[in-house]
């Protein structure tokens, strides 16, 4: 899942960005409100995390401009030292889904991100395709009664495919949302990760849930063959 994180403190920005990367998220960090707004308008983010006190335009103004457009935009969480009740009310009234005050525990930030992802688009908290289940809250996966262990990036890849079940996703889309960079034409690392995920979720004698569409991308569904 792809996250935008706007924070003017470079030390905190680096700390949170590194932690989110290690937790399997693709992250675009920004230190300026105008740059963050431009990125939100041109990139499909799953969650946006905003500080209020940003240079250029502040976080409240960023959110106001996002929400005034025809597309309501992604889920937004304010992460800020502004802890007055009127600030919290202002952020939520502008359309933020959540408001977390600094100092904060990183584990709580991760929990709130998972909560926003579960709420997004009316999706069920548990992702299911055939007999494969992913629980974004606990970041666990199973097929039938068997619990499956994944690395952070393997899990992120499977989660992205399951959130787009039945749709074709290109390698470029996977690279952007799971790894957060543009895919080089000659790179085959996505094929490697798809292979590793297949090895963990497929069963002998049963068609693979992840279908490869040559020259196009991948599709995950219970009719894959």
Short mmCIF file of C-alpha atoms in Angstrom, two decimals:
data_model
loop_
_atom_site.label_atom_id
_atom_site.label_comp_id
_atom_site.label_asym_id
_atom_site.label_seq_id
_atom_site.Cartn_x
_atom_site.Cartn_y
_atom_site.Cartn_z
CA UNK A 1 0.00 0.00 0.00
CA UNK A 2 1.26 3.49 -0.85
CA UNK A 3 1.39 6.24 1.77
CA UNK A 4 2.22 9.95 1.56
CA UNK A 5 3.86 11.34 4.70
CA UNK A 6 4.22 15.14 5.03
CA UNK A 7 6.31 16.33 8.00
CA UNK A 8 8.59 19.37 8.27
CA UNK A 9 10.92 17.87 10.92
CA UNK A 10 13.55 15.96 8.89
CA UNK A 11 14.54 13.69 11.78
CA UNK A 12 10.96 12.58 12.45
CA UNK A 13 10.24 12.34 8.72
CA UNK A 14 13.20 9.98 8.27
CA UNK A 15 12.29 7.90 11.34
CA UNK A 16 8.65 7.39 10.35
CA UNK A 17 9.49 6.78 6.69
CA UNK A 18 12.04 4.13 7.60
CA UNK A 19 9.62 2.45 10.01
CA UNK A 20 6.84 2.37 7.43
CA UNK A 21 9.19 0.92 4.82
CA UNK A 22 10.26 -1.80 7.26
CA UNK A 23 6.57 -2.54 7.90
CA UNK A 24 6.02 -3.22 4.20
CA UNK A 25 4.54 0.09 3.03
CA UNK A 26 5.64 2.21 0.07
CA UNK A 27 6.14 5.79 1.31
CA UNK A 28 6.57 9.19 -0.35
CA UNK A 29 7.96 11.66 2.25
CA UNK A 30 7.52 15.43 1.86
CA UNK A 31 8.55 18.41 3.97
CA UNK A 32 6.39 21.05 2.30
CA UNK A 33 2.61 21.44 2.07
CA UNK A 34 2.49 22.58 -1.55
CA UNK A 35 4.64 19.65 -2.69
CA UNK A 36 2.43 17.25 -0.73
CA UNK A 37 -0.74 18.68 -2.31
CA UNK A 38 0.69 18.32 -5.82
CA UNK A 39 1.65 14.71 -5.11
CA UNK A 40 -1.82 13.89 -3.74
CA UNK A 41 -3.41 15.32 -6.88
CA UNK A 42 -1.19 13.32 -9.23
CA UNK A 43 -0.64 10.01 -7.42
CA UNK A 44 -3.06 7.37 -6.12
CA UNK A 45 -2.35 7.06 -2.39
CA UNK A 46 -4.07 4.67 -0.02
CA UNK A 47 -3.39 6.82 3.06
CA UNK A 48 -2.06 10.37 3.59
CA UNK A 49 -0.38 11.36 6.86
CA UNK A 50 -0.16 15.12 7.39
CA UNK A 51 1.50 17.35 9.93
CA UNK A 52 -0.45 20.57 10.51
CA UNK A 53 2.53 22.93 10.72
CA UNK A 54 3.91 22.54 7.22
CA UNK A 55 5.77 25.26 5.30
CA UNK A 56 4.18 26.52 2.09
CA UNK A 57 0.61 25.74 3.05
CA UNK A 58 -0.30 24.04 6.31
CA UNK A 59 -1.86 20.60 6.65
CA UNK A 60 -5.36 21.97 7.20
CA UNK A 61 -5.18 23.87 3.91
CA UNK A 62 -3.79 20.83 2.10
CA UNK A 63 -6.78 18.77 3.25
CA UNK A 64 -9.28 21.54 2.49
CA UNK A 65 -8.07 21.74 -1.12
CA UNK A 66 -8.07 17.95 -1.50
CA UNK A 67 -11.63 17.60 -0.21
CA UNK A 68 -13.04 20.45 -2.32
CA UNK A 69 -12.31 18.57 -5.55
CA UNK A 70 -14.72 16.19 -7.31
CA UNK A 71 -12.75 13.22 -5.97
CA UNK A 72 -12.75 13.14 -2.14
CA UNK A 73 -9.26 11.71 -2.24
CA UNK A 74 -7.51 9.23 0.06
CA UNK A 75 -7.97 8.62 3.77
CA UNK A 76 -6.13 11.29 5.80
CA UNK A 77 -4.56 11.04 9.25
CA UNK A 78 -3.19 14.14 10.99
CA UNK A 79 0.02 13.49 12.93
CA UNK A 80 0.80 16.70 14.78
CA UNK A 81 1.83 18.38 18.01
CA UNK A 82 -1.28 20.58 17.81
CA UNK A 83 -3.27 18.96 20.63
CA UNK A 84 -5.91 21.61 21.38
CA UNK A 85 -9.50 20.42 21.10
CA UNK A 86 -10.28 23.13 18.54
CA UNK A 87 -7.43 21.86 16.33
CA UNK A 88 -8.70 18.27 16.51
CA UNK A 89 -12.22 19.43 15.72
CA UNK A 90 -10.98 21.56 12.82
CA UNK A 91 -9.04 18.65 11.30
CA UNK A 92 -11.92 16.20 11.59
CA UNK A 93 -14.45 18.75 10.31
CA UNK A 94 -12.28 19.31 7.23
CA UNK A 95 -12.63 15.60 6.44
CA UNK A 96 -9.71 13.86 8.14
CA UNK A 97 -10.46 10.28 9.17
CA UNK A 98 -8.12 10.34 12.19
CA UNK A 99 -5.99 12.65 14.34
CA UNK A 100 -2.95 11.47 16.31
CA UNK A 101 -1.05 13.81 18.65
CA UNK A 102 2.75 13.86 19.07
CA UNK A 103 4.55 12.36 20.89
CA UNK A 104 3.15 9.04 19.74
CA UNK A 105 3.98 5.35 19.82
CA UNK A 106 4.94 4.02 16.39
CA UNK A 107 2.91 0.85 17.06
CA UNK A 108 -0.19 3.02 17.49
CA UNK A 109 0.48 4.82 14.21
CA UNK A 110 0.70 1.45 12.44
CA UNK A 111 -2.56 0.34 14.06
CA UNK A 112 -4.33 3.50 12.92
CA UNK A 113 -3.02 3.05 9.37
CA UNK A 114 -4.33 -0.51 9.32
CA UNK A 115 -7.68 0.74 10.58
CA UNK A 116 -7.86 3.32 7.77
CA UNK A 117 -6.98 0.70 5.18
CA UNK A 118 -9.69 -1.61 6.48
CA UNK A 119 -12.26 1.19 6.31
CA UNK A 120 -11.28 2.36 2.84
CA UNK A 121 -13.90 1.86 0.14
CA UNK A 122 -16.20 -0.11 2.43
CA UNK A 123 -13.89 -3.13 2.26
CA UNK A 124 -14.25 -5.98 4.71
CA UNK A 125 -11.66 -6.08 7.51
CA UNK A 126 -10.76 -9.61 6.35
CA UNK A 127 -9.65 -10.00 2.73
CA UNK A 128 -10.76 -13.29 1.14
CA UNK A 129 -10.17 -14.89 -2.23
CA UNK A 130 -11.18 -18.54 -2.50
CA UNK A 131 -9.93 -20.03 0.79
CA UNK A 132 -7.07 -17.53 1.25
CA UNK A 133 -7.63 -14.99 4.03
CA UNK A 134 -5.60 -11.92 4.99
CA UNK A 135 -6.22 -10.01 8.20
CA UNK A 136 -4.76 -6.49 7.80
CA UNK A 137 -5.18 -5.81 11.53
CA UNK A 138 -2.85 -8.63 12.62
CA UNK A 139 -1.01 -8.88 9.28
CA UNK A 140 -1.60 -12.61 9.23
CA UNK A 141 -2.48 -14.87 6.32
CA UNK A 142 -3.86 -18.36 5.98
CA UNK A 143 -5.12 -20.75 3.35
CA UNK A 144 -7.82 -22.93 4.81
CA UNK A 145 -6.59 -23.96 8.26
CA UNK A 146 -2.92 -23.37 7.47
CA UNK A 147 -1.21 -20.17 8.67
CA UNK A 148 1.26 -18.87 6.08
CA UNK A 149 4.37 -16.88 6.98
CA UNK A 150 5.39 -14.05 4.67
CA UNK A 151 8.15 -11.45 4.60
CA UNK A 152 6.90 -7.85 4.79
CA UNK A 153 7.15 -7.35 1.02
CA UNK A 154 5.63 -10.72 0.18
CA UNK A 155 2.69 -9.85 2.42
CA UNK A 156 2.38 -6.38 0.86
CA UNK A 157 2.35 -7.91 -2.63
CA UNK A 158 -0.34 -10.45 -1.74
CA UNK A 159 -2.41 -7.79 0.03
CA UNK A 160 -2.25 -5.53 -3.04
CA UNK A 161 -3.30 -8.39 -5.33
CA UNK A 162 -6.17 -9.35 -2.99
CA UNK A 163 -7.42 -5.77 -2.68
CA UNK A 164 -7.56 -5.77 -6.48
CA UNK A 165 -8.92 -9.32 -6.84
CA UNK A 166 -10.45 -9.97 -10.25
CA UNK A 167 -8.63 -7.00 -11.81
CA UNK A 168 -5.48 -7.02 -13.89
CA UNK A 169 -2.58 -5.20 -12.23
CA UNK A 170 0.52 -4.39 -14.25
CA UNK A 171 4.10 -4.73 -13.04
CA UNK A 172 4.34 -0.94 -13.03
CA UNK A 173 1.31 -0.70 -10.74
CA UNK A 174 2.82 -3.27 -8.37
CA UNK A 175 6.18 -1.48 -8.34
CA UNK A 176 4.49 1.84 -7.58
CA UNK A 177 2.17 0.63 -4.80
CA UNK A 178 4.32 -2.02 -3.14
CA UNK A 179 7.88 -0.78 -3.74
CA UNK A 180 7.29 2.91 -4.43
CA UNK A 181 9.50 3.34 -7.50
CA UNK A 182 9.30 3.25 -11.27
CA UNK A 183 9.98 -0.17 -12.73
CA UNK A 184 12.94 -0.60 -15.04
CA UNK A 185 11.98 -2.44 -18.20
CA UNK A 186 14.60 -5.17 -17.76
CA UNK A 187 13.88 -5.82 -14.09
CA UNK A 188 12.47 -9.23 -13.15
CA UNK A 189 12.29 -8.88 -9.36
CA UNK A 190 8.46 -8.74 -9.41
CA UNK A 191 8.36 -12.12 -11.16
CA UNK A 192 10.61 -13.43 -8.37
CA UNK A 193 8.28 -12.14 -5.65
CA UNK A 194 5.18 -13.45 -7.43
CA UNK A 195 6.90 -16.84 -7.67
CA UNK A 196 7.66 -16.83 -3.93
CA UNK A 197 4.08 -15.85 -3.04
CA UNK A 198 2.72 -18.55 -5.35
CA UNK A 199 4.93 -21.16 -3.67
CA UNK A 200 3.41 -20.26 -0.31
CA UNK A 201 -0.29 -20.06 -1.24
CA UNK A 202 -0.65 -22.65 -4.00
CA UNK A 203 -1.64 -26.26 -3.35
CA UNK A 204 -0.59 -29.37 -5.30
CA UNK A 205 -3.08 -30.31 -8.00
CA UNK A 206 -4.99 -27.03 -7.66
CA UNK A 207 -4.80 -24.20 -10.20
CA UNK A 208 -2.78 -21.19 -9.10
CA UNK A 209 -4.80 -18.27 -7.75
CA UNK A 210 -2.37 -15.81 -9.36
CA UNK A 211 -2.68 -15.80 -13.12
CA UNK A 212 0.10 -14.36 -15.29
CA UNK A 213 -1.10 -12.41 -18.33
CA UNK A 214 1.92 -12.33 -20.59
CA UNK A 215 3.02 -8.83 -21.46
CA UNK A 216 0.28 -7.31 -19.31
CA UNK A 217 0.56 -8.25 -15.63
CA UNK A 218 -1.20 -10.41 -13.08
CA UNK A 219 -4.69 -11.16 -11.84
CA UNK A 220 -5.65 -12.92 -8.62
CA UNK A 221 -8.99 -14.66 -8.38
CA UNK A 222 -10.49 -18.06 -7.63
CA UNK A 223 -10.87 -18.88 -11.34
CA UNK A 224 -7.18 -18.43 -12.20
CA UNK A 225 -5.64 -21.19 -14.22
#
